[in-house]
Coordinates of C-alpha atoms in Angstrom, one line a residue:
M9 CA -33.1 59.8 -43.6
L10 CA -33.1 59.0 -47.4
L11 CA -36.2 56.9 -47.1
R12 CA -38.1 59.8 -45.3
L13 CA -37.0 62.2 -48.0
K14 CA -38.2 59.9 -50.8
K15 CA -41.6 59.5 -49.0
F16 CA -41.9 63.3 -48.7
V17 CA -41.1 63.8 -52.4
F18 CA -43.6 61.1 -53.4
R19 CA -46.3 62.7 -51.3
K20 CA -45.8 66.0 -53.0
F21 CA -46.0 64.2 -56.4
K22 CA -49.3 62.5 -55.3
N23 CA -50.8 65.8 -54.2
S24 CA -49.9 67.3 -57.6
A25 CA -51.4 64.3 -59.5
I26 CA -54.6 64.6 -57.5
K27 CA -54.9 68.3 -58.1
H28 CA -54.5 67.9 -61.9
H29 CA -56.2 64.5 -62.2
E30 CA -55.2 63.9 -65.8
L31 CA -57.2 61.0 -67.3
N32 CA -54.6 58.4 -68.4
Y33 CA -56.5 55.1 -68.2
L34 CA -60.1 54.7 -69.1
F35 CA -61.5 51.2 -68.7
W36 CA -64.5 50.3 -70.9
E37 CA -66.5 47.4 -69.5
C38 CA -67.7 46.6 -73.0
T39 CA -69.4 43.3 -72.1
T40 CA -70.3 41.3 -69.0
R41 CA -70.6 38.1 -71.0
C42 CA -67.8 35.6 -70.3
N43 CA -66.8 32.3 -71.7
L44 CA -65.5 31.2 -68.2
N45 CA -67.0 30.9 -64.8
C46 CA -64.0 31.8 -62.5
L47 CA -64.1 31.1 -58.8
H48 CA -62.8 34.5 -57.9
C49 CA -64.7 36.8 -60.3
G50 CA -65.4 40.2 -58.8
S51 CA -67.9 41.1 -61.5
D52 CA -69.9 37.9 -61.3
C53 CA -69.9 37.7 -65.1
S54 CA -71.6 34.8 -67.0
K55 CA -72.3 33.5 -70.5
S56 CA -75.9 34.8 -70.2
S57 CA -75.3 38.3 -68.8
S58 CA -78.4 40.3 -67.8
F59 CA -76.8 43.3 -69.6
Q60 CA -76.6 43.7 -73.3
D61 CA -73.2 44.7 -74.7
M62 CA -72.8 48.5 -74.8
P63 CA -73.1 49.7 -78.4
M64 CA -69.8 50.9 -79.7
A65 CA -71.3 54.2 -80.9
D66 CA -72.5 55.0 -77.3
F67 CA -69.0 54.6 -76.0
L68 CA -67.4 56.7 -78.7
N69 CA -69.9 59.4 -78.1
A70 CA -68.7 59.5 -74.5
I71 CA -65.1 59.6 -75.7
D72 CA -65.9 62.5 -77.9
T73 CA -66.7 64.7 -74.9
I74 CA -63.0 64.7 -74.2
E75 CA -62.0 67.7 -76.4
K76 CA -58.2 67.3 -76.0
P77 CA -57.3 63.8 -74.9
S78 CA -54.0 63.5 -73.1
Q79 CA -51.2 61.9 -75.1
N80 CA -51.0 59.4 -72.3
L81 CA -54.6 58.3 -72.5
M82 CA -55.1 54.6 -72.9
V83 CA -58.5 53.0 -73.3
V84 CA -58.6 49.5 -71.9
F85 CA -61.2 47.0 -73.2
T86 CA -62.3 44.8 -70.3
G87 CA -65.3 42.7 -69.3
G88 CA -66.4 40.0 -69.0
E89 CA -64.3 38.8 -71.8
P90 CA -63.9 41.6 -74.4
L91 CA -62.9 39.2 -77.2
L92 CA -66.4 37.8 -77.3
R93 CA -67.2 41.0 -79.1
N94 CA -66.5 41.0 -82.9
D95 CA -66.2 44.8 -83.2
I96 CA -63.2 45.4 -81.0
E97 CA -61.0 46.1 -84.0
V98 CA -63.5 48.6 -85.5
C99 CA -63.7 50.5 -82.2
G100 CA -59.9 50.3 -81.8
K101 CA -59.4 51.9 -85.2
E102 CA -61.9 54.7 -84.3
L103 CA -59.9 55.4 -81.1
R104 CA -56.7 55.5 -83.1
K105 CA -58.3 58.1 -85.4
R106 CA -58.9 60.2 -82.3
G107 CA -55.2 59.9 -81.3
I108 CA -56.1 57.5 -78.4
K109 CA -54.2 54.3 -77.6
W110 CA -56.0 51.2 -76.6
S111 CA -55.4 47.8 -75.0
I112 CA -57.2 44.7 -73.9
V113 CA -57.4 42.6 -70.7
S114 CA -58.3 39.0 -71.7
N115 CA -58.5 35.5 -70.3
G116 CA -56.8 34.3 -73.5
H117 CA -59.2 31.7 -74.6
L118 CA -60.2 33.3 -77.9
Y119 CA -56.7 34.7 -78.6
S120 CA -55.9 32.9 -81.9
E121 CA -53.2 33.8 -84.4
Q122 CA -55.9 35.3 -86.7
R123 CA -57.3 37.5 -83.9
H124 CA -53.8 38.4 -82.8
N125 CA -52.9 39.8 -86.2
S126 CA -56.3 41.5 -86.6
L127 CA -55.9 43.3 -83.2
L128 CA -52.4 44.4 -84.0
N129 CA -53.5 45.7 -87.4
A130 CA -56.2 47.7 -85.7
G131 CA -53.6 49.4 -83.5
M132 CA -53.7 47.5 -80.2
G133 CA -50.7 48.7 -78.2
A134 CA -50.9 46.7 -75.0
L135 CA -52.4 43.4 -73.9
T136 CA -52.8 41.7 -70.5
I137 CA -53.5 37.9 -70.2
S138 CA -54.3 36.1 -67.0
L139 CA -52.4 32.9 -66.0
D140 CA -53.2 31.7 -62.5
G141 CA -50.8 28.9 -61.8
L142 CA -49.6 25.6 -63.3
K143 CA -52.1 23.4 -65.1
D144 CA -54.2 22.0 -62.3
S145 CA -54.3 25.3 -60.2
H146 CA -55.1 27.4 -63.2
N147 CA -57.9 25.2 -64.4
W148 CA -59.3 25.0 -60.9
L149 CA -59.5 28.8 -60.5
R150 CA -60.8 29.3 -64.0
N151 CA -63.3 26.5 -63.4
K152 CA -62.7 24.9 -66.8
E153 CA -60.6 22.0 -68.1
K154 CA -58.1 22.8 -70.8
S155 CA -58.1 26.5 -69.9
F156 CA -54.3 26.3 -69.1
D157 CA -53.4 25.0 -72.5
K158 CA -55.4 27.7 -74.3
V159 CA -53.8 30.4 -72.2
I160 CA -50.3 29.1 -72.7
S161 CA -50.9 29.2 -76.4
A162 CA -52.1 32.8 -76.2
V163 CA -49.1 33.8 -74.1
E164 CA -46.7 32.3 -76.5
L165 CA -48.4 34.1 -79.4
A166 CA -48.5 37.5 -77.7
A167 CA -44.9 37.3 -76.6
T168 CA -43.8 37.1 -80.3
S169 CA -44.8 40.7 -81.0
N170 CA -42.0 43.1 -80.1
R171 CA -44.2 46.2 -80.5
L172 CA -46.9 45.0 -78.1
N173 CA -46.6 46.0 -74.5
F174 CA -47.6 42.6 -73.1
D175 CA -47.7 41.3 -69.6
V176 CA -49.1 38.4 -67.7
V177 CA -51.1 38.7 -64.5
T178 CA -51.5 36.1 -61.8
C179 CA -54.0 36.0 -59.0
V180 CA -52.1 34.4 -56.1
N181 CA -54.0 32.1 -53.8
Q182 CA -53.4 29.2 -51.4
R183 CA -53.2 26.7 -54.2
N184 CA -50.7 28.4 -56.5
L185 CA -48.5 30.1 -54.0
K186 CA -45.9 27.3 -53.9
E187 CA -45.9 27.1 -57.7
L188 CA -44.8 30.7 -58.3
S189 CA -41.1 29.8 -58.9
Q190 CA -42.0 27.2 -61.5
L191 CA -44.5 29.6 -63.1
R192 CA -41.8 32.3 -63.3
E193 CA -39.5 29.9 -65.2
L194 CA -42.3 28.9 -67.5
L195 CA -43.0 32.5 -68.4
I196 CA -39.3 33.2 -69.0
R197 CA -39.1 30.2 -71.4
R198 CA -42.1 31.5 -73.3
G199 CA -40.5 34.9 -73.8
V200 CA -42.6 36.9 -71.4
K201 CA -40.9 40.1 -70.2
A202 CA -43.4 41.4 -67.5
W203 CA -45.4 39.6 -64.8
R204 CA -47.7 41.3 -62.3
L205 CA -48.9 39.4 -59.2
F206 CA -52.2 40.1 -57.5
T207 CA -54.0 38.7 -54.4
I208 CA -57.7 38.2 -54.1
I209 CA -59.8 40.1 -51.6
P210 CA -63.2 39.0 -50.3
I211 CA -65.5 40.6 -52.9
G212 CA -67.7 39.0 -55.6
R213 CA -67.5 35.2 -55.7
A214 CA -64.4 35.2 -53.5
V215 CA -66.5 36.1 -50.4
K216 CA -67.5 32.4 -50.0
N217 CA -64.2 30.7 -50.7
S218 CA -61.5 31.2 -48.1
E219 CA -59.0 29.0 -50.1
L220 CA -58.7 32.0 -52.4
L221 CA -57.4 34.3 -49.7
L222 CA -53.8 34.3 -48.4
T223 CA -53.1 34.1 -44.7
D224 CA -50.8 36.7 -43.2
R225 CA -47.8 34.4 -43.3
Q226 CA -48.6 33.5 -46.9
F227 CA -48.8 37.1 -47.9
L228 CA -45.4 37.8 -46.4
E229 CA -44.1 34.8 -48.3
L230 CA -45.4 36.4 -51.5
M231 CA -43.7 39.7 -50.7
N232 CA -40.4 37.9 -50.1
F233 CA -40.8 36.0 -53.4
I234 CA -41.4 39.2 -55.4
A235 CA -38.5 41.0 -53.7
E236 CA -36.1 38.1 -54.5
C237 CA -37.3 37.9 -58.2
R238 CA -36.6 41.6 -58.7
K239 CA -32.9 41.0 -58.0
S240 CA -32.8 39.4 -61.5
N241 CA -33.6 41.0 -64.8
K242 CA -34.8 37.9 -66.5
I243 CA -38.4 39.0 -66.2
N244 CA -39.9 42.2 -64.6
V245 CA -41.9 40.9 -61.6
K246 CA -43.9 43.3 -59.5
F247 CA -46.7 43.4 -57.0
S248 CA -49.9 45.0 -58.3
C249 CA -51.3 48.4 -57.4
E250 CA -53.8 46.8 -55.0
G251 CA -52.5 47.9 -51.7
Y252 CA -49.8 49.5 -49.5
V253 CA -47.1 47.1 -48.3
G254 CA -45.1 49.3 -45.8
R255 CA -41.5 48.3 -45.6
Y256 CA -41.8 46.2 -48.7
E257 CA -42.7 49.2 -50.9
P258 CA -39.2 49.8 -52.4
L259 CA -38.7 46.0 -52.8
V260 CA -41.8 44.8 -54.8
R261 CA -42.8 47.5 -57.2
D262 CA -41.2 50.3 -59.4
S263 CA -42.6 53.1 -57.4
Y264 CA -44.4 53.7 -54.1
F265 CA -48.0 52.7 -53.7
F266 CA -50.5 55.1 -55.2
C267 CA -54.1 54.1 -55.8
R268 CA -54.9 56.2 -58.9
A269 CA -58.6 55.3 -59.0
G270 CA -60.5 58.4 -59.8
I271 CA -57.2 60.4 -60.1
N272 CA -55.8 59.1 -63.3
I273 CA -58.0 56.0 -63.8
G274 CA -61.7 56.1 -64.8
S275 CA -64.2 53.7 -66.3
V276 CA -67.3 53.4 -68.3
L277 CA -69.3 50.5 -66.9
I278 CA -71.7 48.2 -68.8
D279 CA -74.8 50.3 -67.9
G280 CA -73.1 53.6 -68.7
S281 CA -72.1 54.4 -65.2
I282 CA -69.0 56.5 -64.8
S283 CA -66.5 55.4 -62.2
A284 CA -62.9 54.4 -61.6
C285 CA -61.5 50.9 -61.7
P286 CA -64.3 48.4 -62.7
N287 CA -63.7 46.3 -59.6
I288 CA -64.6 49.2 -57.3
D289 CA -68.0 49.0 -55.6
R290 CA -70.7 50.4 -57.9
S291 CA -72.0 52.7 -55.2
F292 CA -69.1 55.0 -56.0
S293 CA -70.3 55.7 -59.5
Q294 CA -70.2 59.5 -60.3
G295 CA -72.6 59.8 -63.2
N296 CA -73.8 58.0 -66.4
I297 CA -72.9 58.6 -70.0
Y298 CA -76.6 58.4 -71.0
K299 CA -77.4 61.6 -69.1
D300 CA -74.0 63.2 -68.3
K301 CA -71.0 64.2 -70.3
L302 CA -68.1 61.9 -69.5
Y303 CA -65.4 64.5 -69.3
E304 CA -67.4 67.0 -67.3
V305 CA -68.1 64.3 -64.7
W306 CA -64.3 63.4 -64.7
Q307 CA -63.4 67.1 -64.2
N308 CA -66.0 68.1 -61.7
K309 CA -66.9 65.1 -59.6
F310 CA -64.9 62.1 -58.2
E311 CA -64.5 63.9 -54.8
P312 CA -64.6 60.6 -52.9
F313 CA -61.6 59.4 -54.8
R314 CA -59.6 62.6 -54.7
N315 CA -60.2 63.4 -51.0
R316 CA -60.1 60.2 -49.1
Q317 CA -60.4 61.5 -45.6
W318 CA -63.8 59.9 -45.3
N319 CA -62.1 56.5 -45.0
K320 CA -59.9 57.5 -42.1
V321 CA -62.1 55.3 -39.9
G322 CA -61.7 52.0 -38.1
Q323 CA -58.1 50.8 -38.0
C324 CA -57.1 53.5 -40.5
K325 CA -58.1 56.3 -38.1
T326 CA -55.1 56.0 -35.9
C327 CA -52.7 54.3 -38.3
K328 CA -49.3 55.9 -38.6
E329 CA -49.0 54.8 -42.2
Y330 CA -52.2 56.6 -43.4
K331 CA -50.4 59.4 -45.1
D332 CA -48.8 56.9 -47.5
C333 CA -51.6 54.3 -47.6
Q334 CA -54.7 56.5 -47.6
G335 CA -56.9 53.5 -46.8
N336 CA -55.3 51.1 -49.2
G337 CA -56.6 50.3 -52.7
F338 CA -60.1 51.7 -53.3
H339 CA -61.5 48.3 -54.1
N340 CA -61.1 47.5 -50.5
W341 CA -64.1 49.8 -49.6
N342 CA -67.8 50.2 -50.2
G343 CA -69.9 53.2 -49.3
D344 CA -71.2 51.8 -46.0
M345 CA -68.0 50.4 -44.6
K346 CA -66.4 51.4 -41.3
N347 CA -63.2 49.4 -41.8
V348 CA -61.1 48.4 -44.7
F349 CA -61.6 44.9 -46.2
V350 CA -57.9 44.0 -46.2
C351 CA -54.9 45.9 -44.8
H352 CA -51.9 44.5 -46.6
N353 CA -49.4 46.3 -44.3
K354 CA -51.1 44.8 -41.3
K355 CA -50.8 41.3 -42.7
I356 CA -47.1 41.8 -43.1
E357 CA -46.6 43.3 -39.6
N358 CA -48.8 40.6 -38.0
S359 CA -46.8 37.9 -39.7
R360 CA -43.4 39.4 -38.8
K361 CA -44.5 39.6 -35.1
Y362 CA -45.5 36.0 -35.3
L363 CA -42.3 34.9 -36.8
N364 CA -40.3 36.9 -34.2

């Protein structure tokens, strides 16, 4: 009875959030250049990107269409690898002048002590660094020797700043699944306070590599691992916002699943396209900053994100969990699909049936 009441209250909250669609997170795909060549990259970034870095002034002009930014608004520099740009600090200071917080998602390779101090002095408030297993597993996924050592150095450095909202993210796959307990202890020893775990879905380069994708039983193992970790307060471990996990919802994250793409989360992509999370299929772009005003698009478009009845097809059409799942995370769809890429809840239920 209590669980049903909690679900009812959360649905009301979601409906209110959709109605008001306050822009809280704005990702800026400021570059598609990257110093790595990761096996799972959803953006297919490279050192020699076909796109030029977006000029900072163009992005700031788009930001300035937001007359009264929410106090909760956070701009997130992403890529590619944003630290390949040498003007992040300049842009960060401009955002702070406008009363807007900012953060970075990085692979950690260029995160030196000098850059750390420079970014903090420019007002960086949050940082996410990727660490994808112990040494061999991380280097394999990131497709580069010595990547692990550089990332560990970056993690140690970032963890020294008490005013920085810092977390580590890990893409869980078949190679690193059994290492998660050791990885957790490693992060605790380095002073990391927050750790988010993702899985990989078959988009980008991951389409051709089944070793990156968890089986149903492995996914259930991951859920049980997270649930067990959350019984301790040594480090805040949670499952990402990528998908609905049914009976595991109260066990693996702080709140019930809510894909906020296009509801509270937007993005400006490398070519100026206006969309939600950068990993979402580009066919869902809602406009372009070079011909549209960013905030007008945010306020008046984004219908596919805010009314998701269009994706009530395939296995979602008759699913009893649709009210709470609404087709899973938005990056599990493209405009032509008749079925979701991955149903996390189905993976759990299939595995439980098998084990029973």
